[in-house]
Coordinates of C-alpha atoms in Angstrom, one line a residue:
M13 CA 31.0 -19.4 -9.3
C14 CA 33.7 -20.1 -12.0
L15 CA 32.2 -20.0 -15.5
S16 CA 35.2 -21.6 -17.2
S17 CA 38.3 -23.6 -16.5
N18 CA 40.2 -21.2 -18.8
P19 CA 42.0 -18.7 -16.5
V20 CA 41.8 -16.0 -19.1
V21 CA 38.0 -16.3 -19.4
F22 CA 37.6 -16.4 -15.7
A23 CA 39.8 -13.3 -15.2
A24 CA 37.9 -11.4 -17.9
T25 CA 34.5 -12.4 -16.3
H26 CA 35.8 -11.4 -12.9
C27 CA 36.9 -8.0 -14.2
W28 CA 33.6 -7.5 -15.9
N29 CA 31.7 -8.2 -12.7
E30 CA 33.9 -5.8 -10.8
A31 CA 33.3 -3.1 -13.4
A32 CA 29.6 -3.6 -13.3
L33 CA 29.5 -3.2 -9.5
I34 CA 31.5 0.0 -9.8
I35 CA 29.2 1.4 -12.5
N36 CA 26.1 0.5 -10.5
A37 CA 27.6 2.2 -7.4
V38 CA 28.4 5.4 -9.3
L39 CA 24.9 5.4 -10.8
K40 CA 23.3 5.1 -7.4
R41 CA 25.4 8.0 -6.1
A42 CA 24.8 10.2 -9.2
P43 CA 22.4 13.1 -8.4
I44 CA 19.2 13.3 -10.4
D45 CA 18.9 16.4 -12.5
V46 CA 16.2 18.6 -11.1
K47 CA 15.0 19.8 -14.5
E48 CA 14.7 16.3 -15.8
R49 CA 12.9 15.1 -12.6
Y50 CA 10.1 17.6 -13.0
S51 CA 10.2 18.1 -16.8
R52 CA 6.8 16.5 -17.5
Q53 CA 5.1 18.4 -14.7
V54 CA 6.6 21.7 -15.9
L55 CA 5.1 21.0 -19.4
F56 CA 1.6 21.1 -17.8
P57 CA 0.2 24.6 -18.5
G58 CA -1.2 25.0 -15.0
I59 CA 2.2 24.7 -13.4
G60 CA 5.1 25.7 -15.8
T61 CA 8.5 26.7 -14.7
A62 CA 7.3 29.5 -12.4
G63 CA 4.9 27.1 -10.7
Q64 CA 7.6 24.5 -10.2
E65 CA 9.9 27.1 -8.6
R66 CA 7.0 28.2 -6.3
L67 CA 6.5 24.6 -5.2
R68 CA 10.2 24.1 -4.4
A69 CA 10.1 27.2 -2.2
S70 CA 7.0 26.0 -0.3
R71 CA 6.7 24.5 3.1
I72 CA 3.7 22.3 4.0
A73 CA 2.7 20.7 7.3
I74 CA 0.9 17.4 7.1
V75 CA -1.0 16.6 10.3
G76 CA -1.8 12.9 10.3
C77 CA 0.2 10.5 8.2
G78 CA -2.1 7.5 8.0
A79 CA -3.9 6.5 4.8
T80 CA -4.7 9.9 3.3
G81 CA -1.8 11.8 4.9
S82 CA 0.9 9.3 3.7
A83 CA -0.5 9.2 0.2
A84 CA -0.5 13.0 0.2
A85 CA 3.1 13.1 1.5
A86 CA 4.2 10.9 -1.4
L87 CA 2.4 13.0 -4.0
L88 CA 3.6 16.3 -2.6
S89 CA 7.2 15.2 -2.3
R90 CA 7.2 13.7 -5.8
A91 CA 5.6 17.0 -7.1
G92 CA 8.7 18.8 -5.7
V93 CA 7.3 20.7 -2.6
G94 CA 10.5 21.9 -1.0
E95 CA 9.8 21.2 2.7
L96 CA 7.4 18.9 4.5
V97 CA 6.6 18.8 8.2
I98 CA 5.0 15.5 9.0
I99 CA 3.3 15.1 12.4
D100 CA 1.7 11.8 13.4
R101 CA 1.1 10.2 16.8
D102 CA 0.8 6.6 15.5
Y103 CA 3.0 3.7 14.5
V104 CA 2.9 1.4 11.5
E105 CA 1.2 -2.0 12.0
A106 CA 0.3 -4.8 9.6
S107 CA -3.4 -3.7 9.2
N108 CA -2.1 -0.4 7.7
L109 CA -0.4 -2.0 4.7
Q110 CA -3.6 -2.7 2.7
R111 CA -4.1 1.1 2.1
Q112 CA -1.2 3.1 3.5
T113 CA 1.1 2.8 0.4
L114 CA 4.1 4.7 1.8
F115 CA 4.8 2.0 4.3
D116 CA 6.1 -1.6 4.0
E117 CA 6.4 -4.8 6.0
A118 CA 9.7 -3.8 7.6
D119 CA 8.1 -0.7 9.0
A120 CA 5.3 -2.7 10.5
A121 CA 7.7 -5.3 12.0
E122 CA 9.6 -2.6 13.8
S123 CA 6.4 -0.7 14.8
L124 CA 8.1 2.4 13.3
P125 CA 6.4 5.7 14.0
K126 CA 4.6 6.7 10.8
A127 CA 6.3 10.1 10.7
I128 CA 9.7 8.5 10.8
A129 CA 8.8 5.8 8.3
A130 CA 7.4 8.5 5.9
K131 CA 10.6 10.5 6.1
N132 CA 12.7 7.5 5.3
K133 CA 10.7 6.5 2.3
I134 CA 10.6 10.0 0.9
A135 CA 14.3 10.3 1.1
S136 CA 14.6 7.1 -1.0
F137 CA 12.8 8.6 -4.0
N138 CA 13.3 12.4 -3.6
S139 CA 16.3 13.4 -1.5
D140 CA 15.8 16.9 -2.7
V141 CA 12.8 17.4 -0.3
K142 CA 13.6 18.4 3.3
V143 CA 11.4 16.5 5.7
E144 CA 10.9 17.2 9.4
A145 CA 9.3 14.2 11.2
H146 CA 7.6 14.6 14.5
A147 CA 6.3 11.4 16.1
T148 CA 4.0 13.1 18.4
D149 CA 0.4 14.2 19.1
L150 CA -0.4 17.7 17.9
T151 CA -1.7 19.6 20.9
P152 CA -2.2 23.3 21.8
A153 CA 1.2 23.0 23.7
N154 CA 3.2 22.1 20.5
I155 CA 1.1 23.9 17.9
S156 CA 4.3 25.9 17.0
L157 CA 5.3 22.8 15.0
L158 CA 3.1 24.4 12.3
D159 CA 5.1 27.6 12.2
G160 CA 6.3 28.7 8.8
A161 CA 4.0 26.4 6.8
Q162 CA 2.2 28.1 3.9
L163 CA -0.4 25.3 4.0
I164 CA -1.6 22.8 6.5
F165 CA -2.8 19.4 5.1
D166 CA -5.4 17.7 7.2
G167 CA -4.7 14.0 7.3
T168 CA -6.3 13.4 10.7
D169 CA -8.8 10.7 11.6
N170 CA -10.4 12.5 14.6
F171 CA -12.3 15.7 15.2
E172 CA -10.3 16.4 18.3
T173 CA -7.2 17.3 16.2
R174 CA -9.2 18.5 13.2
F175 CA -10.9 21.2 15.4
L176 CA -7.4 22.2 16.8
I177 CA -6.2 23.1 13.3
T178 CA -9.6 24.3 12.1
M179 CA -9.3 27.2 9.8
N180 CA -10.7 28.5 6.5
I181 CA -9.8 26.3 3.6
V182 CA -8.9 29.6 1.9
P183 CA -8.6 32.2 4.8
G184 CA -11.2 34.9 4.6
E185 CA -12.8 33.4 1.5
T186 CA -14.3 30.0 2.4
A187 CA -15.9 28.2 5.3
C188 CA -13.8 26.5 7.9
V189 CA -14.3 23.1 9.5
A190 CA -16.3 24.6 12.4
C191 CA -18.6 26.4 10.0
L192 CA -19.6 23.0 8.6
F193 CA -19.4 21.0 11.8
P194 CA -20.0 23.3 14.8
E195 CA -19.7 20.3 17.2
S196 CA -18.0 16.9 17.1
P197 CA -20.4 14.1 16.0
R198 CA -22.3 12.7 19.0
G199 CA -22.4 9.0 19.9
S200 CA -20.4 6.2 18.5
Q201 CA -18.9 6.6 15.0
E202 CA -17.9 4.1 12.4
T203 CA -14.1 3.7 12.0
C204 CA -11.8 1.6 9.8
E205 CA -11.7 -0.9 12.7
T206 CA -15.5 -1.3 12.7
A207 CA -16.7 -0.6 9.2
G208 CA -13.6 -1.4 7.1
V209 CA -12.1 0.6 4.3
L210 CA -11.6 0.2 0.6
G211 CA -7.9 1.0 -0.2
S212 CA -8.7 2.5 -3.6
I213 CA -10.6 5.4 -2.2
I214 CA -7.5 6.7 -0.4
N215 CA -5.5 7.6 -3.6
L216 CA -8.6 9.2 -5.1
I217 CA -9.2 11.5 -2.2
A218 CA -5.5 12.2 -1.7
S219 CA -5.1 13.1 -5.4
I220 CA -8.0 15.5 -5.3
A221 CA -6.8 17.1 -2.1
V222 CA -3.2 17.4 -3.2
T223 CA -4.3 19.0 -6.5
E224 CA -6.2 21.6 -4.5
A225 CA -3.2 22.1 -2.3
I226 CA -0.9 22.8 -5.3
K227 CA -3.4 25.3 -6.6
I228 CA -3.3 27.2 -3.3
L229 CA 0.5 27.2 -3.2
L230 CA 0.7 28.5 -6.8
G231 CA -1.8 31.3 -6.1
D232 CA -1.9 33.7 -9.0
I233 CA 0.6 31.8 -11.1
N234 CA -1.2 30.7 -14.3
N235 CA -4.4 31.7 -12.5
A236 CA -4.3 28.5 -10.5
R237 CA -6.3 29.9 -7.5
S238 CA -9.4 30.6 -9.7
T239 CA -9.9 26.9 -10.3
L240 CA -10.1 26.0 -6.6
R241 CA -12.8 23.7 -5.4
R242 CA -15.1 25.5 -2.9
T243 CA -17.2 22.6 -1.8
L244 CA -17.0 19.7 0.7
L245 CA -16.8 16.6 -1.4
S246 CA -18.0 13.1 -0.4
W247 CA -17.4 10.2 -2.7
D248 CA -18.6 6.6 -2.5
V249 CA -16.5 4.7 -5.0
W250 CA -18.2 1.4 -4.5
S251 CA -21.7 2.7 -5.4
N252 CA -20.4 5.3 -7.8
R253 CA -22.2 8.1 -5.9
H254 CA -20.8 11.5 -4.8
S255 CA -22.2 14.6 -3.3
E256 CA -21.0 18.2 -2.6
V257 CA -21.8 20.7 0.1
K258 CA -21.2 24.4 -0.5
A259 CA -18.3 25.8 1.6
D260 CA -17.7 29.0 -0.3
M261 CA -18.4 31.5 2.5
P262 CA -17.4 31.8 6.2
Q263 CA -20.4 31.7 8.5
P264 CA -20.8 34.8 10.7
E265 CA -22.1 32.8 13.6
C266 CA -19.2 30.4 13.5
L267 CA -17.3 30.2 16.8
C268 CA -14.0 30.1 15.0
C269 CA -14.0 32.3 11.9
G270 CA -17.0 34.4 12.9
K271 CA -16.5 35.1 16.6
R272 CA -12.7 34.4 16.6
D273 CA -13.1 32.3 19.8
F274 CA -10.5 29.5 19.5
V275 CA -11.5 27.3 22.4
H276 CA -9.7 24.2 20.9
L277 CA -6.5 26.1 20.5
R278 CA -6.7 27.1 24.1
G279 CA -7.1 23.4 25.0
E280 CA -10.4 23.9 26.7
R281 CA -12.2 21.0 25.0
R282 CA -9.3 18.6 24.7
P283 CA -9.5 15.3 26.7
R284 CA -6.4 13.8 28.1
I285 CA -7.6 10.3 27.2
T286 CA -9.1 9.6 23.7
L287 CA -10.2 6.6 21.7
C288 CA -8.1 5.8 18.7
G289 CA -10.8 4.0 16.8
R290 CA -9.3 0.5 16.7
N291 CA -10.0 -1.1 20.0
S292 CA -7.4 1.3 21.5
V293 CA -7.2 4.2 23.9
Q294 CA -4.6 6.9 23.8
I295 CA -3.2 8.4 27.0
H296 CA -2.2 12.0 26.7
E297 CA 0.4 11.9 29.5
R298 CA 2.2 15.1 30.5
E299 CA 5.4 15.3 28.5
R300 CA 8.2 13.5 30.3
P301 CA 11.2 11.7 28.9
M302 CA 11.1 7.9 29.0
D303 CA 14.1 5.7 29.6
F304 CA 13.4 2.7 27.3
V305 CA 16.4 0.7 28.5
A306 CA 15.4 1.0 32.2
L307 CA 11.7 0.4 31.4
D308 CA 12.7 -2.7 29.4
R309 CA 14.3 -4.2 32.5
S310 CA 11.5 -3.2 34.9
L311 CA 8.7 -4.4 32.6
R312 CA 10.2 -7.7 31.5
P313 CA 9.0 -9.7 34.5
H314 CA 5.4 -8.7 33.6
G315 CA 5.3 -9.6 29.9
K316 CA 7.1 -9.5 26.6
V317 CA 8.9 -6.2 25.9
R318 CA 10.8 -4.9 22.9
H319 CA 11.9 -1.4 22.0
T320 CA 13.7 0.8 19.4
D321 CA 14.9 4.4 19.6
F322 CA 11.4 5.5 18.7
V323 CA 8.9 3.2 20.5
L324 CA 8.6 0.6 23.3
K325 CA 6.1 -2.1 23.0
F326 CA 4.9 -4.2 26.0
W327 CA 2.4 -7.0 26.2
P328 CA 0.9 -7.5 29.6
D329 CA -1.8 -10.2 29.7
D330 CA -4.3 -9.6 26.8
Y331 CA -3.2 -6.0 26.2
E332 CA -0.6 -4.2 24.1
I333 CA 1.0 -1.0 25.3
T334 CA 2.9 1.2 22.8
L335 CA 4.9 3.9 24.6
F336 CA 6.5 6.9 22.9
P337 CA 9.6 8.8 24.2
D338 CA 7.5 11.7 25.4
G339 CA 5.3 9.6 27.7
R340 CA 2.4 9.3 25.4
A341 CA 0.9 5.7 25.1
I342 CA -1.6 3.8 23.1
I343 CA -3.2 0.9 25.0
K344 CA -4.6 -1.7 22.6
G345 CA -7.2 -4.3 23.7
T346 CA -9.8 -2.0 25.3
T347 CA -12.0 0.9 24.5
D348 CA -12.6 1.6 28.2
P349 CA -10.6 4.7 29.3
T350 CA -10.7 3.6 32.9
I351 CA -9.0 0.3 32.1
A352 CA -6.4 2.1 29.9
R353 CA -5.6 4.6 32.6
S354 CA -5.3 1.9 35.2
L355 CA -2.8 -0.1 33.0
Y356 CA -0.8 3.1 32.4
A357 CA -0.6 3.9 36.1
R358 CA 0.2 0.3 37.0
F359 CA 3.2 -0.2 34.7
L360 CA 4.3 3.4 33.9
G361 CA 3.3 5.5 36.8
A362 CA 0.5 8.0 37.4

């Protein structure tokens, strides 16, 4: 819009606007000084320069990038951990946005896999961190995705995967998950879908967990390891109650760290069909490439279909099928594995 009829004033205004655009573009491209980025963290006595360098040389695997996992991914990347491997089988949907602070409405609208969405967001605020994103279910067959990680962060929401990565919190020093929970809980369990969840608890738990992770990574630097928590902490922020269970010693009778019998790693107790906890069932199909373009054409007569490079969504009748490139699917609208398997076989093949 012309601000003045005077051509000199207009020309000067135009030049100023052009200059401002150029300056903004240059500022956006200018790299952020690493020392300045972490300057306040380096001042903290527990970390210091040596600790910051250790973090930058570290590689962490985050298994599960939902509420706790995504909050941890943000905190760890902002803290300057050099490499993150993010593994998650799910996609972003509207109900996640209340508590999963790394995602936004655009991610939910596109049903973007959480691992991919997390990688994109981290790149926007710390491009110095290398992120590997794997939109897949962690299984015994692809456990090598964890190779090279100095620390595995458990952001899972199910015992099936938790037992797969079960290990000592501090190897050889503390109890493992199987020491505390020898078997998966029996019967039905409360989930976010059935009991609800308070968003504020997420950042509290993630902050505590990430702080412990940083201590483990730092090790003997500034004596960080000596301050590790060696308990299982439970916290109810609504009623202001918390409790702790000792986890400072491995249990000799533990199947995992006592007898070294890794049944979950061998896949002996892994179901091919699992409940996802939100009126959904996941089908662990054998890995096979899916042609989303061809499927879009074949499924369209049976319901609404849309797809991206990362996911295909299909709505037959009262159900919603989310299909991933490796053949894995989440069927929403039922908790009956038989119905879920039938829908999968009907539209995608046995």
